[in-house]
Amino acid sequence: MDVAAISALPFSLTLPPGFILVEGRAGPNAHIYSVKRGDETFAMVYTGATSQFPIYDGQMVQAAGRTSIVVTEDGRRTAAEHLFQRATAPAEVHVWISSLDGADRALAEGIAQSVDVR
């Protein structure tokens, strides 16, 4: 997706250099977006009426206008997914990170943390 297409989405995000956002269909009036570097997916964003939040088991935390699932891995807390609920369509924006390790896991978390609704 180019900059103009990304700016028209119901959410904003920060893509690090070398990353792209790829759009797919999740169903009627629902879309799913993949944040990728090469062939590897770092985070996913669903927009639609009803997401499958939560997909991770963890502590549910409400902050910054979203509900997040925080997991503890190797003594470190990681925000594994976020759910924004909106009064207008799409009613939900659900963001989650992929199963990655080390620096890639931290990078995926940072990308997911950058997502906000418009």
mmCIF file of N, CA and C in Angstrom:
data_model
loop_
_atom_site.group_PDB
_atom_site.id
_atom_site.type_symbol
_atom_site.label_atom_id
_atom_site.label_comp_id
_atom_site.label_asym_id
_atom_site.label_seq_id
_atom_site.Cartn_x
_atom_site.Cartn_y
_atom_site.Cartn_z
ATOM 1 N N MET A 1 0.849 -1.179 0.000
ATOM 2 C CA MET A 1 0.000 0.000 0.000
ATOM 3 C C MET A 1 0.896 1.244 0.000
ATOM 4 N N ASP A 2 0.463 2.259 -0.737
ATOM 5 C CA ASP A 2 1.241 3.490 -0.754
ATOM 6 C C ASP A 2 0.799 4.416 0.387
ATOM 7 N N VAL A 3 1.501 5.515 0.539
ATOM 8 C CA VAL A 3 1.249 6.453 1.635
ATOM 9 C C VAL A 3 -0.180 6.983 1.601
ATOM 10 N N ALA A 4 -0.700 7.300 0.418
ATOM 11 C CA ALA A 4 -2.064 7.829 0.311
ATOM 12 C C ALA A 4 -3.089 6.793 0.765
ATOM 13 N N ALA A 5 -2.913 5.547 0.369
ATOM 14 C CA ALA A 5 -3.847 4.485 0.774
ATOM 15 C C ALA A 5 -3.785 4.254 2.281
ATOM 16 N N ILE A 6 -2.596 4.281 2.841
ATOM 17 C CA ILE A 6 -2.439 4.087 4.289
ATOM 18 C C ILE A 6 -3.084 5.238 5.045
ATOM 19 N N SER A 7 -2.950 6.465 4.536
ATOM 20 C CA SER A 7 -3.528 7.614 5.245
ATOM 21 C C SER A 7 -5.047 7.620 5.186
ATOM 22 N N ALA A 8 -5.661 6.839 4.283
ATOM 23 C CA ALA A 8 -7.119 6.759 4.186
ATOM 24 C C ALA A 8 -7.709 5.673 5.090
ATOM 25 N N LEU A 9 -6.871 4.893 5.749
ATOM 26 C CA LEU A 9 -7.343 3.813 6.623
ATOM 27 C C LEU A 9 -7.962 4.372 7.908
ATOM 28 N N PRO A 10 -8.785 3.578 8.604
ATOM 29 C CA PRO A 10 -9.382 4.042 9.859
ATOM 30 C C PRO A 10 -8.401 3.989 11.039
ATOM 31 N N PHE A 11 -7.137 3.729 10.755
ATOM 32 C CA PHE A 11 -6.098 3.703 11.789
ATOM 33 C C PHE A 11 -4.804 4.258 11.207
ATOM 34 N N SER A 12 -3.950 4.696 12.095
ATOM 35 C CA SER A 12 -2.613 5.130 11.695
ATOM 36 C C SER A 12 -1.607 4.186 12.344
ATOM 37 N N LEU A 13 -0.420 4.124 11.776
ATOM 38 C CA LEU A 13 0.655 3.332 12.358
ATOM 39 C C LEU A 13 1.975 3.846 11.842
ATOM 40 N N THR A 14 3.031 3.469 12.533
ATOM 41 C CA THR A 14 4.375 3.831 12.118
ATOM 42 C C THR A 14 5.040 2.594 11.538
ATOM 43 N N LEU A 15 5.428 2.695 10.275
ATOM 44 C CA LEU A 15 6.143 1.606 9.623
ATOM 45 C C LEU A 15 7.638 1.931 9.614
ATOM 46 N N PRO A 16 8.447 1.089 10.253
ATOM 47 C CA PRO A 16 9.888 1.312 10.208
ATOM 48 C C PRO A 16 10.404 1.178 8.771
ATOM 49 N N PRO A 17 11.573 1.728 8.481
ATOM 50 C CA PRO A 17 12.153 1.574 7.144
ATOM 51 C C PRO A 17 12.257 0.091 6.770
ATOM 52 N N GLY A 18 11.900 -0.220 5.527
ATOM 53 C CA GLY A 18 11.972 -1.591 5.043
ATOM 54 C C GLY A 18 10.714 -2.401 5.265
ATOM 55 N N PHE A 19 9.699 -1.817 5.900
ATOM 56 C CA PHE A 19 8.439 -2.513 6.170
ATOM 57 C C PHE A 19 7.359 -2.025 5.219
ATOM 58 N N ILE A 20 6.399 -2.910 4.928
ATOM 59 C CA ILE A 20 5.261 -2.556 4.093
ATOM 60 C C ILE A 20 3.978 -3.014 4.783
ATOM 61 N N LEU A 21 2.870 -2.425 4.363
ATOM 62 C CA LEU A 21 1.545 -2.831 4.839
ATOM 63 C C LEU A 21 0.822 -3.460 3.649
ATOM 64 N N VAL A 22 0.341 -4.685 3.844
ATOM 65 C CA VAL A 22 -0.332 -5.435 2.792
ATOM 66 C C VAL A 22 -1.778 -5.663 3.219
ATOM 67 N N GLU A 23 -2.719 -5.369 2.321
ATOM 68 C CA GLU A 23 -4.146 -5.517 2.635
ATOM 69 C C GLU A 23 -4.685 -6.848 2.134
ATOM 70 N N GLY A 24 -5.562 -7.450 2.946
ATOM 71 C CA GLY A 24 -6.291 -8.654 2.555
ATOM 72 C C GLY A 24 -7.733 -8.514 3.003
ATOM 73 N N ARG A 25 -8.605 -9.378 2.533
ATOM 74 C CA ARG A 25 -10.024 -9.335 2.942
ATOM 75 C C ARG A 25 -10.245 -10.370 4.029
ATOM 76 N N ALA A 26 -10.985 -9.987 5.047
ATOM 77 C CA ALA A 26 -11.323 -10.896 6.133
ATOM 78 C C ALA A 26 -12.779 -11.336 6.052
ATOM 79 N N GLY A 27 -13.556 -10.722 5.176
ATOM 80 C CA GLY A 27 -14.974 -11.026 5.051
ATOM 81 C C GLY A 27 -15.713 -9.777 4.624
ATOM 82 N N PRO A 28 -17.046 -9.849 4.567
ATOM 83 C CA PRO A 28 -17.824 -8.679 4.186
ATOM 84 C C PRO A 28 -17.576 -7.515 5.161
ATOM 85 N N ASN A 29 -17.230 -6.357 4.623
ATOM 86 C CA ASN A 29 -16.986 -5.157 5.427
ATOM 87 C C ASN A 29 -15.891 -5.335 6.469
ATOM 88 N N ALA A 30 -14.990 -6.252 6.235
ATOM 89 C CA ALA A 30 -13.868 -6.471 7.153
ATOM 90 C C ALA A 30 -12.593 -6.623 6.335
ATOM 91 N N HIS A 31 -11.518 -6.099 6.888
ATOM 92 C CA HIS A 31 -10.218 -6.178 6.220
ATOM 93 C C HIS A 31 -9.175 -6.628 7.227
ATOM 94 N N ILE A 32 -8.131 -7.206 6.701
ATOM 95 C CA ILE A 32 -7.000 -7.579 7.544
ATOM 96 C C ILE A 32 -5.740 -7.089 6.848
ATOM 97 N N TYR A 33 -4.861 -6.518 7.621
ATOM 98 C CA TYR A 33 -3.637 -5.930 7.093
ATOM 99 C C TYR A 33 -2.448 -6.613 7.763
ATOM 100 N N SER A 34 -1.416 -6.870 6.984
ATOM 101 C CA SER A 34 -0.192 -7.483 7.493
ATOM 102 C C SER A 34 0.939 -6.479 7.404
ATOM 103 N N VAL A 35 1.672 -6.323 8.500
ATOM 104 C CA VAL A 35 2.875 -5.498 8.504
ATOM 105 C C VAL A 35 4.036 -6.454 8.261
ATOM 106 N N LYS A 36 4.734 -6.256 7.134
ATOM 107 C CA LYS A 36 5.742 -7.220 6.714
ATOM 108 C C LYS A 36 7.097 -6.560 6.449
ATOM 109 N N ARG A 37 8.121 -7.359 6.665
ATOM 110 C CA ARG A 37 9.473 -7.040 6.203
ATOM 111 C C ARG A 37 9.886 -8.256 5.388
ATOM 112 N N GLY A 38 9.987 -8.091 4.089
ATOM 113 C CA GLY A 38 10.224 -9.238 3.218
ATOM 114 C C GLY A 38 9.029 -10.173 3.290
ATOM 115 N N ASP A 39 9.291 -11.456 3.518
ATOM 116 C CA ASP A 39 8.212 -12.442 3.621
ATOM 117 C C ASP A 39 7.729 -12.647 5.052
ATOM 118 N N GLU A 40 8.354 -11.967 6.013
ATOM 119 C CA GLU A 40 8.018 -12.194 7.424
ATOM 120 C C GLU A 40 6.986 -11.182 7.927
ATOM 121 N N THR A 41 5.934 -11.695 8.570
ATOM 122 C CA THR A 41 4.883 -10.848 9.133
ATOM 123 C C THR A 41 5.223 -10.530 10.583
ATOM 124 N N PHE A 42 5.158 -9.245 10.933
ATOM 125 C CA PHE A 42 5.477 -8.787 12.277
ATOM 126 C C PHE A 42 4.220 -8.481 13.087
ATOM 127 N N ALA A 43 3.205 -7.952 12.438
ATOM 128 C CA ALA A 43 1.964 -7.600 13.136
ATOM 129 C C ALA A 43 0.809 -7.673 12.147
ATOM 130 N N MET A 44 -0.391 -7.825 12.712
ATOM 131 C CA MET A 44 -1.614 -7.884 11.918
ATOM 132 C C MET A 44 -2.596 -6.863 12.476
ATOM 133 N N VAL A 45 -3.425 -6.300 11.587
ATOM 134 C CA VAL A 45 -4.465 -5.359 11.994
ATOM 135 C C VAL A 45 -5.762 -5.786 11.315
ATOM 136 N N TYR A 46 -6.795 -6.010 12.113
ATOM 137 C CA TYR A 46 -8.127 -6.344 11.612
ATOM 138 C C TYR A 46 -9.010 -5.115 11.789
ATOM 139 N N THR A 47 -9.806 -4.803 10.772
ATOM 140 C CA THR A 47 -10.831 -3.761 10.900
ATOM 141 C C THR A 47 -12.157 -4.366 10.462
ATOM 142 N N GLY A 48 -13.173 -4.226 11.292
ATOM 143 C CA GLY A 48 -14.483 -4.782 10.965
ATOM 144 C C GLY A 48 -15.414 -4.690 12.148
ATOM 145 N N ALA A 49 -16.506 -5.443 12.053
ATOM 146 C CA ALA A 49 -17.549 -5.370 13.079
ATOM 147 C C ALA A 49 -17.203 -6.150 14.339
ATOM 148 N N THR A 50 -16.673 -7.349 14.190
ATOM 149 C CA THR A 50 -16.392 -8.180 15.366
ATOM 150 C C THR A 50 -15.100 -8.956 15.172
ATOM 151 N N SER A 51 -14.126 -8.608 15.947
ATOM 152 C CA SER A 51 -12.841 -9.309 15.885
ATOM 153 C C SER A 51 -12.894 -10.528 16.804
ATOM 154 N N GLN A 52 -11.820 -11.264 16.822
ATOM 155 C CA GLN A 52 -11.735 -12.426 17.704
ATOM 156 C C GLN A 52 -10.843 -12.112 18.905
ATOM 157 N N PHE A 53 -10.957 -10.893 19.412
ATOM 158 C CA PHE A 53 -10.192 -10.456 20.580
ATOM 159 C C PHE A 53 -10.732 -11.129 21.834
ATOM 160 N N PRO A 54 -9.894 -11.600 22.713
ATOM 161 C CA PRO A 54 -8.446 -11.716 22.598
ATOM 162 C C PRO A 54 -8.029 -13.057 21.998
ATOM 163 N N ILE A 55 -6.869 -13.042 21.370
ATOM 164 C CA ILE A 55 -6.320 -14.293 20.861
ATOM 165 C C ILE A 55 -5.198 -14.805 21.757
ATOM 166 N N TYR A 56 -4.611 -13.910 22.537
ATOM 167 C CA TYR A 56 -3.562 -14.295 23.486
ATOM 168 C C TYR A 56 -4.153 -14.381 24.895
ATOM 169 N N ASP A 57 -3.604 -15.253 25.715
ATOM 170 C CA ASP A 57 -3.951 -15.307 27.140
ATOM 171 C C ASP A 57 -3.005 -14.380 27.880
ATOM 172 N N GLY A 58 -3.553 -13.519 28.715
ATOM 173 C CA GLY A 58 -2.715 -12.603 29.468
ATOM 174 C C GLY A 58 -3.565 -11.654 30.280
ATOM 175 N N GLN A 59 -2.918 -10.662 30.842
ATOM 176 C CA GLN A 59 -3.592 -9.662 31.662
ATOM 177 C C GLN A 59 -4.255 -8.630 30.754
ATOM 178 N N MET A 60 -5.539 -8.368 30.993
ATOM 179 C CA MET A 60 -6.270 -7.362 30.225
ATOM 180 C C MET A 60 -6.078 -6.010 30.897
ATOM 181 N N VAL A 61 -5.601 -5.037 30.119
ATOM 182 C CA VAL A 61 -5.293 -3.707 30.624
ATOM 183 C C VAL A 61 -6.012 -2.679 29.758
ATOM 184 N N GLN A 62 -6.650 -1.699 30.394
ATOM 185 C CA GLN A 62 -7.311 -0.609 29.676
ATOM 186 C C GLN A 62 -6.444 0.635 29.808
ATOM 187 N N ALA A 63 -6.019 1.176 28.664
ATOM 188 C CA ALA A 63 -5.204 2.394 28.676
ATOM 189 C C ALA A 63 -5.193 3.004 27.283
ATOM 190 N N ALA A 64 -5.045 4.302 27.221
ATOM 191 C CA ALA A 64 -4.886 5.032 25.963
ATOM 192 C C ALA A 64 -6.005 4.734 24.963
ATOM 193 N N GLY A 65 -7.238 4.575 25.443
ATOM 194 C CA GLY A 65 -8.376 4.368 24.565
ATOM 195 C C GLY A 65 -8.472 2.984 23.947
ATOM 196 N N ARG A 66 -7.758 2.040 24.521
ATOM 197 C CA ARG A 66 -7.792 0.683 23.979
ATOM 198 C C ARG A 66 -7.716 -0.331 25.101
ATOM 199 N N THR A 67 -8.085 -1.561 24.787
ATOM 200 C CA THR A 67 -7.916 -2.677 25.698
ATOM 201 C C THR A 67 -6.748 -3.495 25.170
ATOM 202 N N SER A 68 -5.787 -3.785 26.033
ATOM 203 C CA SER A 68 -4.597 -4.521 25.609
ATOM 204 C C SER A 68 -4.470 -5.810 26.397
ATOM 205 N N ILE A 69 -3.858 -6.793 25.782
ATOM 206 C CA ILE A 69 -3.500 -8.033 26.451
ATOM 207 C C ILE A 69 -1.991 -8.011 26.640
ATOM 208 N N VAL A 70 -1.567 -8.097 27.898
ATOM 209 C CA VAL A 70 -0.152 -8.056 28.243
ATOM 210 C C VAL A 70 0.248 -9.433 28.743
ATOM 211 N N VAL A 71 1.322 -9.969 28.185
ATOM 212 C CA VAL A 71 1.831 -11.278 28.575
ATOM 213 C C VAL A 71 3.235 -11.100 29.147
ATOM 214 N N THR A 72 3.623 -12.019 30.023
ATOM 215 C CA THR A 72 4.971 -11.999 30.572
ATOM 216 C C THR A 72 5.754 -13.137 29.946
ATOM 217 N N GLU A 73 6.856 -12.786 29.307
ATOM 218 C CA GLU A 73 7.715 -13.750 28.626
ATOM 219 C C GLU A 73 9.153 -13.523 29.069
ATOM 220 N N ASP A 74 9.764 -14.538 29.632
ATOM 221 C CA ASP A 74 11.157 -14.432 30.092
ATOM 222 C C ASP A 74 11.352 -13.234 31.013
ATOM 223 N N GLY A 75 10.376 -12.987 31.898
ATOM 224 C CA GLY A 75 10.469 -11.894 32.859
ATOM 225 C C GLY A 75 10.180 -10.523 32.275
ATOM 226 N N ARG A 76 9.790 -10.421 31.024
ATOM 227 C CA ARG A 76 9.505 -9.152 30.364
ATOM 228 C C ARG A 76 8.030 -9.083 29.989
ATOM 229 N N ARG A 77 7.395 -7.946 30.275
ATOM 230 C CA ARG A 77 5.991 -7.755 29.904
ATOM 231 C C ARG A 77 5.927 -7.284 28.455
ATOM 232 N N THR A 78 5.064 -7.938 27.676
ATOM 233 C CA THR A 78 4.897 -7.620 26.264
ATOM 234 C C THR A 78 3.424 -7.377 25.985
ATOM 235 N N ALA A 79 3.124 -6.265 25.332
ATOM 236 C CA ALA A 79 1.752 -6.001 24.895
ATOM 237 C C ALA A 79 1.548 -6.764 23.592
ATOM 238 N N ALA A 80 0.846 -7.894 23.672
ATOM 239 C CA ALA A 80 0.726 -8.802 22.540
ATOM 240 C C ALA A 80 -0.398 -8.418 21.579
ATOM 241 N N GLU A 81 -1.404 -7.703 22.076
ATOM 242 C CA GLU A 81 -2.496 -7.295 21.198
ATOM 243 C C GLU A 81 -3.275 -6.139 21.808
ATOM 244 N N HIS A 82 -4.004 -5.442 20.938
ATOM 245 C CA HIS A 82 -4.780 -4.266 21.343
ATOM 246 C C HIS A 82 -6.114 -4.275 20.616
ATOM 247 N N LEU A 83 -7.152 -3.794 21.291
ATOM 248 C CA LEU A 83 -8.471 -3.663 20.675
ATOM 249 C C LEU A 83 -8.974 -2.247 20.891
ATOM 250 N N PHE A 84 -9.302 -1.588 19.791
ATOM 251 C CA PHE A 84 -9.961 -0.284 19.817
ATOM 252 C C PHE A 84 -11.412 -0.510 19.419
ATOM 253 N N GLN A 85 -12.332 0.108 20.136
ATOM 254 C CA GLN A 85 -13.745 0.045 19.762
ATOM 255 C C GLN A 85 -14.195 1.450 19.399
ATOM 256 N N ARG A 86 -14.938 1.538 18.282
ATOM 257 C CA ARG A 86 -15.333 2.832 17.727
ATOM 258 C C ARG A 86 -16.850 2.915 17.592
ATOM 259 N N ALA A 87 -17.364 4.137 17.591
ATOM 260 C CA ALA A 87 -18.806 4.359 17.416
ATOM 261 C C ALA A 87 -19.202 4.284 15.942
ATOM 262 N N THR A 88 -18.245 4.421 15.041
ATOM 263 C CA THR A 88 -18.515 4.363 13.605
ATOM 264 C C THR A 88 -17.812 3.155 12.997
ATOM 265 N N ALA A 89 -18.219 2.806 11.794
ATOM 266 C CA ALA A 89 -17.594 1.664 11.113
ATOM 267 C C ALA A 89 -16.173 2.024 10.677
ATOM 268 N N PRO A 90 -15.280 1.118 10.809
ATOM 269 C CA PRO A 90 -15.403 -0.205 11.406
ATOM 270 C C PRO A 90 -15.473 -0.096 12.928
ATOM 271 N N ALA A 91 -16.326 -0.902 13.515
ATOM 272 C CA ALA A 91 -16.565 -0.827 14.958
ATOM 273 C C ALA A 91 -15.354 -1.264 15.774
ATOM 274 N N GLU A 92 -14.528 -2.132 15.201
ATOM 275 C CA GLU A 92 -13.355 -2.616 15.940
ATOM 276 C C GLU A 92 -12.099 -2.563 15.077
ATOM 277 N N VAL A 93 -11.020 -2.191 15.733
ATOM 278 C CA VAL A 93 -9.681 -2.277 15.151
ATOM 279 C C VAL A 93 -8.875 -3.114 16.132
ATOM 280 N N HIS A 94 -8.455 -4.279 15.680
ATOM 281 C CA HIS A 94 -7.753 -5.260 16.527
ATOM 282 C C HIS A 94 -6.347 -5.446 15.958
ATOM 283 N N VAL A 95 -5.357 -5.277 16.817
ATOM 284 C CA VAL A 95 -3.954 -5.360 16.424
ATOM 285 C C VAL A 95 -3.290 -6.450 17.242
ATOM 286 N N TRP A 96 -2.483 -7.296 16.606
ATOM 287 C CA TRP A 96 -1.723 -8.288 17.369
ATOM 288 C C TRP A 96 -0.375 -8.524 16.726
ATOM 289 N N ILE A 97 0.566 -8.967 17.557
ATOM 290 C CA ILE A 97 1.914 -9.216 17.063
ATOM 291 C C ILE A 97 2.061 -10.691 16.703
ATOM 292 N N SER A 98 2.998 -10.946 15.815
ATOM 293 C CA SER A 98 3.282 -12.318 15.395
ATOM 294 C C SER A 98 4.198 -12.996 16.399
ATOM 295 N N SER A 99 4.262 -14.297 16.309
ATOM 296 C CA SER A 99 5.144 -15.086 17.170
ATOM 297 C C SER A 99 6.567 -14.988 16.624
ATOM 298 N N LEU A 100 7.325 -14.090 17.194
ATOM 299 C CA LEU A 100 8.710 -13.858 16.800
ATOM 300 C C LEU A 100 9.579 -13.895 18.046
ATOM 301 N N ASP A 101 10.874 -13.937 17.856
ATOM 302 C CA ASP A 101 11.802 -13.984 18.983
ATOM 303 C C ASP A 101 12.732 -12.780 18.990
ATOM 304 N N GLY A 102 13.291 -12.499 20.164
ATOM 305 C CA GLY A 102 14.353 -11.511 20.319
ATOM 306 C C GLY A 102 14.003 -10.132 19.840
ATOM 307 N N ALA A 103 14.938 -9.539 19.082
ATOM 308 C CA ALA A 103 14.778 -8.167 18.608
ATOM 309 C C ALA A 103 13.567 -8.030 17.685
ATOM 310 N N ASP A 104 13.271 -9.068 16.910
ATOM 311 C CA ASP A 104 12.100 -9.002 16.031
ATOM 312 C C ASP A 104 10.803 -8.928 16.839
ATOM 313 N N ARG A 105 10.757 -9.631 17.970
ATOM 314 C CA ARG A 105 9.568 -9.590 18.832
ATOM 315 C C ARG A 105 9.380 -8.174 19.382
ATOM 316 N N ALA A 106 10.465 -7.568 19.837
ATOM 317 C CA ALA A 106 10.395 -6.203 20.366
ATOM 318 C C ALA A 106 10.005 -5.212 19.270
ATOM 319 N N LEU A 107 10.510 -5.417 18.059
ATOM 320 C CA LEU A 107 10.154 -4.547 16.936
ATOM 321 C C LEU A 107 8.672 -4.690 16.600
ATOM 322 N N ALA A 108 8.170 -5.918 16.592
ATOM 323 C CA ALA A 108 6.742 -6.157 16.333
ATOM 324 C C ALA A 108 5.881 -5.467 17.388
ATOM 325 N N GLU A 109 6.302 -5.559 18.644
ATOM 326 C CA GLU A 109 5.541 -4.902 19.713
ATOM 327 C C GLU A 109 5.512 -3.390 19.503
ATOM 328 N N GLY A 110 6.634 -2.812 19.127
ATOM 329 C CA GLY A 110 6.688 -1.377 18.873
ATOM 330 C C GLY A 110 5.774 -0.946 17.738
ATOM 331 N N ILE A 111 5.731 -1.749 16.681
ATOM 332 C CA ILE A 111 4.836 -1.445 15.561
ATOM 333 C C ILE A 111 3.381 -1.491 16.032
ATOM 334 N N ALA A 112 3.018 -2.545 16.758
ATOM 335 C CA ALA A 112 1.643 -2.677 17.259
ATOM 336 C C ALA A 112 1.291 -1.538 18.207
ATOM 337 N N GLN A 113 2.242 -1.127 19.040
ATOM 338 C CA GLN A 113 1.999 -0.014 19.972
ATOM 339 C C GLN A 113 1.770 1.297 19.232
ATOM 340 N N SER A 114 2.297 1.407 18.006
ATOM 341 C CA SER A 114 2.167 2.659 17.246
ATOM 342 C C SER A 114 0.786 2.830 16.626
ATOM 343 N N VAL A 115 -0.005 1.771 16.569
ATOM 344 C CA VAL A 115 -1.328 1.846 15.938
ATOM 345 C C VAL A 115 -2.275 2.677 16.795
ATOM 346 N N ASP A 116 -3.011 3.555 16.143
ATOM 347 C CA ASP A 116 -4.044 4.344 16.806
ATOM 348 C C ASP A 116 -5.201 4.501 15.824
ATOM 349 N N VAL A 117 -6.403 4.720 16.334
ATOM 350 C CA VAL A 117 -7.565 4.895 15.466
ATOM 351 C C VAL A 117 -7.695 6.350 15.053
ATOM 352 N N ARG A 118 -8.303 6.541 13.908
ATOM 353 C CA ARG A 118 -8.558 7.903 13.400
ATOM 354 C C ARG A 118 -10.010 8.254 13.654
#
